[in-house]
Amino acid sequence: MKNDVNGNECGWEGQGQPVARTLEPISVRIATAVKLTGICRSTIYELIGDGTLETVKIGRSTFILYPSLKRLFERS
């Protein structure tokens, strides 16, 4: 498999059109989760508090595990 100019893996699919394959993040910060989902910051913290969103704390930073953020919308 080859890489495009940005270093992303790309392959060929369908009618010979190149398709870029990007990696999903492992985790995102709270502010990024707010931007990605449109859910307000306080609701994000409520979802963390009730265990709906899984987090990892590294130093003073809180990271939301990306798969748990995706599951939130798969349930809806």
Tab-separated table of N, CA, C and O in Angstrom:
chain	number	residue	atom	x	y	z
A	1	MET	N	0.850	-1.179	0.000
A	1	MET	CA	0.000	0.000	0.000
A	1	MET	C	0.894	1.241	0.000
A	1	MET	O	1.906	1.281	0.659
A	2	LYS	N	0.496	2.259	-0.750
A	2	LYS	CA	1.277	3.487	-0.868
A	2	LYS	C	0.747	4.557	0.070
A	2	LYS	O	-0.356	4.462	0.578
A	3	ASN	N	1.539	5.604	0.275
A	3	ASN	CA	1.126	6.749	1.083
A	3	ASN	C	0.922	7.961	0.195
A	3	ASN	O	1.628	8.140	-0.796
A	4	ASP	N	-0.055	8.807	0.573
A	4	ASP	CA	-0.259	10.044	-0.180
A	4	ASP	C	0.719	11.105	0.312
A	4	ASP	O	1.592	10.830	1.131
A	5	VAL	N	0.578	12.332	-0.181
A	5	VAL	CA	1.510	13.404	0.172
A	5	VAL	C	1.485	13.736	1.657
A	5	VAL	O	2.451	14.280	2.191
A	6	ASN	N	0.379	13.426	2.357
A	6	ASN	CA	0.288	13.701	3.792
A	6	ASN	C	0.736	12.526	4.644
A	6	ASN	O	0.676	12.575	5.860
A	7	GLY	N	1.181	11.433	4.009
A	7	GLY	CA	1.633	10.269	4.754
A	7	GLY	C	0.524	9.285	5.088
A	7	GLY	O	0.750	8.299	5.761
A	8	ASN	N	-0.715	9.545	4.618
A	8	ASN	CA	-1.822	8.628	4.864
A	8	ASN	C	-1.761	7.467	3.887
A	8	ASN	O	-1.423	7.641	2.723
A	9	GLU	N	-2.123	6.266	4.387
A	9	GLU	CA	-2.193	5.125	3.489
A	9	GLU	C	-3.326	5.336	2.501
A	9	GLU	O	-4.368	5.867	2.843
A	10	CYS	N	-3.104	4.951	1.275
A	10	CYS	CA	-4.180	5.051	0.297
A	10	CYS	C	-4.183	3.808	-0.571
A	10	CYS	O	-3.176	3.160	-0.763
A	11	GLY	N	-5.338	3.467	-1.041
A	11	GLY	CA	-5.504	2.304	-1.907
A	11	GLY	C	-6.397	2.670	-3.061
A	11	GLY	O	-6.722	3.836	-3.271
A	12	TRP	N	-6.826	1.663	-3.794
A	12	TRP	CA	-7.698	1.886	-4.936
A	12	TRP	C	-8.998	1.157	-4.691
A	12	TRP	O	-9.027	0.042	-4.224
A	13	GLU	N	-10.097	1.836	-5.009
A	13	GLU	CA	-11.403	1.257	-4.750
A	13	GLU	C	-12.356	1.651	-5.861
A	13	GLU	O	-12.300	2.760	-6.370
A	14	GLY	N	-13.250	0.767	-6.229
A	14	GLY	CA	-14.286	1.094	-7.207
A	14	GLY	C	-13.739	1.317	-8.598
A	14	GLY	O	-13.062	0.471	-9.156
A	15	GLN	N	-14.003	2.481	-9.150
A	15	GLN	CA	-13.672	2.810	-10.535
A	15	GLN	C	-12.242	3.301	-10.701
A	15	GLN	O	-11.972	4.178	-11.499
A	16	GLY	N	-11.316	2.769	-9.916
A	16	GLY	CA	-9.935	3.179	-10.053
A	16	GLY	C	-9.634	4.506	-9.373
A	16	GLY	O	-8.630	5.130	-9.650
A	17	GLN	N	-10.518	4.937	-8.483
A	17	GLN	CA	-10.304	6.200	-7.761
A	17	GLN	C	-9.499	5.931	-6.494
A	17	GLN	O	-9.801	4.993	-5.763
A	18	PRO	N	-8.478	6.743	-6.214
A	18	PRO	CA	-7.711	6.540	-4.981
A	18	PRO	C	-8.560	6.887	-3.754
A	18	PRO	O	-9.379	7.802	-3.790
A	19	VAL	N	-8.386	6.121	-2.685
A	19	VAL	CA	-9.116	6.340	-1.438
A	19	VAL	C	-8.094	6.471	-0.313
A	19	VAL	O	-7.286	5.573	-0.101
A	20	ALA	N	-8.102	7.593	0.390
A	20	ALA	CA	-7.187	7.783	1.516
A	20	ALA	C	-7.741	7.057	2.731
A	20	ALA	O	-8.931	7.087	3.002
A	21	ARG	N	-6.885	6.385	3.466
A	21	ARG	CA	-7.277	5.696	4.691
A	21	ARG	C	-6.608	6.423	5.855
A	21	ARG	O	-5.396	6.482	5.922
A	22	THR	N	-7.429	6.986	6.719
A	22	THR	CA	-6.875	7.731	7.844
A	22	THR	C	-7.081	6.954	9.131
A	22	THR	O	-7.991	6.134	9.238
A	23	LEU	N	-6.257	7.222	10.095
A	23	LEU	CA	-6.355	6.580	11.396
A	23	LEU	C	-7.266	7.387	12.304
A	23	LEU	O	-7.271	8.611	12.262
A	24	GLU	N	-8.046	6.684	13.129
A	24	GLU	CA	-8.863	7.372	14.125
A	24	GLU	C	-7.980	7.669	15.328
A	24	GLU	O	-7.064	6.917	15.635
A	25	PRO	N	-8.292	8.756	16.034
A	25	PRO	CA	-7.521	9.042	17.238
A	25	PRO	C	-7.820	8.024	18.328
A	25	PRO	O	-8.893	7.408	18.346
A	26	ILE	N	-6.889	7.829	19.230
A	26	ILE	CA	-7.093	6.959	20.384
A	26	ILE	C	-7.975	7.676	21.400
A	26	ILE	O	-8.857	7.071	22.004
A	27	SER	N	-7.727	8.954	21.551
A	27	SER	CA	-8.484	9.754	22.517
A	27	SER	C	-8.524	11.202	22.045
A	27	SER	O	-7.767	11.591	21.159
A	28	VAL	N	-9.455	11.968	22.656
A	28	VAL	CA	-9.549	13.400	22.358
A	28	VAL	C	-9.706	14.161	23.669
A	28	VAL	O	-10.202	13.625	24.655
A	29	ARG	N	-9.278	15.400	23.675
A	29	ARG	CA	-9.465	16.256	24.841
A	29	ARG	C	-10.925	16.693	24.927
A	29	ARG	O	-11.678	16.586	23.957
A	30	ILE	N	-11.310	17.207	26.075
A	30	ILE	CA	-12.689	17.648	26.307
A	30	ILE	C	-13.107	18.686	25.252
A	30	ILE	O	-14.165	18.558	24.649
A	31	ALA	N	-12.272	19.681	25.023
A	31	ALA	CA	-12.608	20.752	24.070
A	31	ALA	C	-12.835	20.193	22.669
A	31	ALA	O	-13.740	20.637	21.949
A	32	THR	N	-12.055	19.205	22.276
A	32	THR	CA	-12.219	18.593	20.961
A	32	THR	C	-13.522	17.805	20.902
A	32	THR	O	-14.232	17.844	19.892
A	33	ALA	N	-13.862	17.110	21.977
A	33	ALA	CA	-15.122	16.360	22.031
A	33	ALA	C	-16.316	17.302	21.892
A	33	ALA	O	-17.291	16.984	21.219
A	34	VAL	N	-16.222	18.477	22.510
A	34	VAL	CA	-17.288	19.486	22.402
A	34	VAL	C	-17.437	19.917	20.940
A	34	VAL	O	-18.547	19.970	20.409
A	35	LYS	N	-16.318	20.186	20.268
A	35	LYS	CA	-16.363	20.616	18.866
A	35	LYS	C	-16.865	19.513	17.947
A	35	LYS	O	-17.642	19.763	17.027
A	36	LEU	N	-16.429	18.282	18.175
A	36	LEU	CA	-16.827	17.169	17.318
A	36	LEU	C	-18.300	16.823	17.446
A	36	LEU	O	-18.943	16.462	16.467
A	37	THR	N	-18.828	16.910	18.663
A	37	THR	CA	-20.185	16.425	18.920
A	37	THR	C	-21.247	17.509	18.972
A	37	THR	O	-22.416	17.227	18.746
A	38	GLY	N	-20.852	18.724	19.332
A	38	GLY	CA	-21.833	19.783	19.539
A	38	GLY	C	-22.498	19.697	20.904
A	38	GLY	O	-23.416	20.461	21.204
A	39	ILE	N	-22.044	18.767	21.723
A	39	ILE	CA	-22.562	18.627	23.089
A	39	ILE	C	-21.825	19.629	23.966
A	39	ILE	O	-20.600	19.751	23.876
A	40	CYS	N	-22.565	20.333	24.826
A	40	CYS	CA	-21.916	21.353	25.657
A	40	CYS	C	-20.984	20.714	26.684
A	40	CYS	O	-21.125	19.548	27.048
A	41	ARG	N	-20.032	21.501	27.117
A	41	ARG	CA	-18.984	21.058	28.031
A	41	ARG	C	-19.553	20.435	29.306
A	41	ARG	O	-19.091	19.381	29.760
A	42	SER	N	-20.583	21.061	29.879
A	42	SER	CA	-21.134	20.547	31.143
A	42	SER	C	-21.791	19.182	30.932
A	42	SER	O	-21.691	18.297	31.797
A	43	THR	N	-22.430	18.959	29.786
A	43	THR	CA	-23.030	17.653	29.501
A	43	THR	C	-21.949	16.602	29.299
A	43	THR	O	-22.110	15.453	29.741
A	44	ILE	N	-20.852	16.982	28.661
A	44	ILE	CA	-19.714	16.060	28.507
A	44	ILE	C	-19.248	15.611	29.889
A	44	ILE	O	-19.041	14.414	30.125
A	45	TYR	N	-19.111	16.549	30.825
A	45	TYR	CA	-18.678	16.195	32.179
A	45	TYR	C	-19.708	15.320	32.885
A	45	TYR	O	-19.345	14.412	33.645
A	46	GLU	N	-20.998	15.534	32.645
A	46	GLU	CA	-22.036	14.664	33.215
A	46	GLU	C	-21.903	13.246	32.669
A	46	GLU	O	-22.030	12.271	33.419
A	47	LEU	N	-21.663	13.133	31.364
A	47	LEU	CA	-21.501	11.817	30.740
A	47	LEU	C	-20.259	11.104	31.257
A	47	LEU	O	-20.248	9.880	31.397
A	48	ILE	N	-19.225	11.874	31.556
A	48	ILE	CA	-18.020	11.296	32.165
A	48	ILE	C	-18.353	10.826	33.579
A	48	ILE	O	-18.005	9.715	33.981
A	49	GLY	N	-19.063	11.662	34.314
A	49	GLY	CA	-19.408	11.348	35.697
A	49	GLY	C	-20.275	10.112	35.846
A	49	GLY	O	-20.098	9.322	36.784
A	50	ASP	N	-21.202	9.906	34.906
A	50	ASP	CA	-22.079	8.732	35.029
A	50	ASP	C	-21.499	7.492	34.339
A	50	ASP	O	-22.129	6.445	34.298
A	51	GLY	N	-20.286	7.617	33.805
A	51	GLY	CA	-19.599	6.460	33.232
A	51	GLY	C	-19.907	6.195	31.771
A	51	GLY	O	-19.409	5.223	31.203
A	52	THR	N	-20.715	7.042	31.144
A	52	THR	CA	-21.048	6.856	29.732
A	52	THR	C	-19.821	7.058	28.852
A	52	THR	O	-19.621	6.322	27.884
A	53	LEU	N	-19.019	8.060	29.180
A	53	LEU	CA	-17.777	8.318	28.449
A	53	LEU	C	-16.596	7.868	29.302
A	53	LEU	O	-16.483	8.249	30.471
A	54	GLU	N	-15.713	7.071	28.701
A	54	GLU	CA	-14.519	6.599	29.394
A	54	GLU	C	-13.393	7.612	29.209
A	54	GLU	O	-13.212	8.134	28.112
A	55	THR	N	-12.678	7.861	30.279
A	55	THR	CA	-11.587	8.832	30.217
A	55	THR	C	-10.284	8.250	30.754
A	55	THR	O	-10.284	7.251	31.473
A	56	VAL	N	-9.212	8.916	30.388
A	56	VAL	CA	-7.884	8.635	30.913
A	56	VAL	C	-7.319	9.967	31.350
A	56	VAL	O	-7.429	10.970	30.639
A	57	LYS	N	-6.742	9.990	32.530
A	57	LYS	CA	-6.133	11.211	33.056
A	57	LYS	C	-4.619	11.068	32.922
A	57	LYS	O	-4.035	10.089	33.386
A	58	ILE	N	-3.983	12.021	32.260
A	58	ILE	CA	-2.526	12.055	32.145
A	58	ILE	C	-2.088	13.418	32.649
A	58	ILE	O	-2.378	14.437	32.014
A	59	GLY	N	-1.448	13.408	33.781
A	59	GLY	CA	-1.103	14.678	34.424
A	59	GLY	C	-2.383	15.409	34.768
A	59	GLY	O	-3.278	14.852	35.396
A	60	ARG	N	-2.491	16.655	34.344
A	60	ARG	CA	-3.708	17.434	34.586
A	60	ARG	C	-4.692	17.364	33.426
A	60	ARG	O	-5.772	17.934	33.489
A	61	SER	N	-4.325	16.668	32.365
A	61	SER	CA	-5.176	16.594	31.176
A	61	SER	C	-6.112	15.390	31.233
A	61	SER	O	-5.715	14.303	31.633
A	62	THR	N	-7.346	15.604	30.809
A	62	THR	CA	-8.328	14.529	30.717
A	62	THR	C	-8.568	14.226	29.246
A	62	THR	O	-8.831	15.130	28.456
A	63	PHE	N	-8.478	12.962	28.900
A	63	PHE	CA	-8.706	12.511	27.533
A	63	PHE	C	-9.899	11.573	27.514
A	63	PHE	O	-10.009	10.685	28.351
A	64	ILE	N	-10.799	11.768	26.556
A	64	ILE	CA	-11.940	10.886	26.361
A	64	ILE	C	-11.526	9.844	25.336
A	64	ILE	O	-11.030	10.190	24.259
A	65	LEU	N	-11.716	8.572	25.665
A	65	LEU	CA	-11.386	7.515	24.719
A	65	LEU	C	-12.344	7.604	23.527
A	65	LEU	O	-13.563	7.638	23.700
A	66	TYR	N	-11.779	7.689	22.351
A	66	TYR	CA	-12.558	7.928	21.140
A	66	TYR	C	-13.630	6.858	20.891
A	66	TYR	O	-14.755	7.200	20.525
A	67	PRO	N	-13.323	5.580	21.112
A	67	PRO	CA	-14.383	4.576	20.905
A	67	PRO	C	-15.612	4.799	21.795
A	67	PRO	O	-16.738	4.579	21.351
A	68	SER	N	-15.430	5.278	23.017
A	68	SER	CA	-16.588	5.528	23.879
A	68	SER	C	-17.393	6.728	23.380
A	68	SER	O	-18.616	6.753	23.508
A	69	LEU	N	-16.723	7.695	22.767
A	69	LEU	CA	-17.415	8.851	22.184
A	69	LEU	C	-18.236	8.399	20.969
A	69	LEU	O	-19.387	8.820	20.798
A	70	LYS	N	-17.681	7.521	20.154
A	70	LYS	CA	-18.411	6.990	18.996
A	70	LYS	C	-19.613	6.163	19.435
A	70	LYS	O	-20.678	6.259	18.831
A	71	ARG	N	-19.448	5.353	20.483
A	71	ARG	CA	-20.554	4.516	20.978
A	71	ARG	C	-21.745	5.370	21.414
A	71	ARG	O	-22.892	4.949	21.282
A	72	LEU	N	-21.469	6.546	21.934
A	72	LEU	CA	-22.534	7.449	22.375
A	72	LEU	C	-23.490	7.724	21.225
A	72	LEU	O	-24.712	7.755	21.416
A	73	PHE	N	-22.979	7.880	20.019
A	73	PHE	CA	-23.834	8.202	18.869
A	73	PHE	C	-24.346	6.948	18.166
A	73	PHE	O	-25.334	7.013	17.456
A	74	GLU	N	-23.713	5.831	18.364
A	74	GLU	CA	-24.221	4.576	17.800
A	74	GLU	C	-25.486	4.145	18.519
A	74	GLU	O	-26.326	3.494	17.938
A	75	ARG	N	-25.632	4.524	19.795
A	75	ARG	CA	-26.818	4.183	20.585
A	75	ARG	C	-28.021	5.021	20.178
A	75	ARG	O	-29.132	4.608	20.321
A	76	SER	N	-27.754	6.249	19.732
A	76	SER	CA	-28.839	7.186	19.423
A	76	SER	C	-29.668	6.768	18.237
A	76	SER	O	-29.268	6.150	17.332
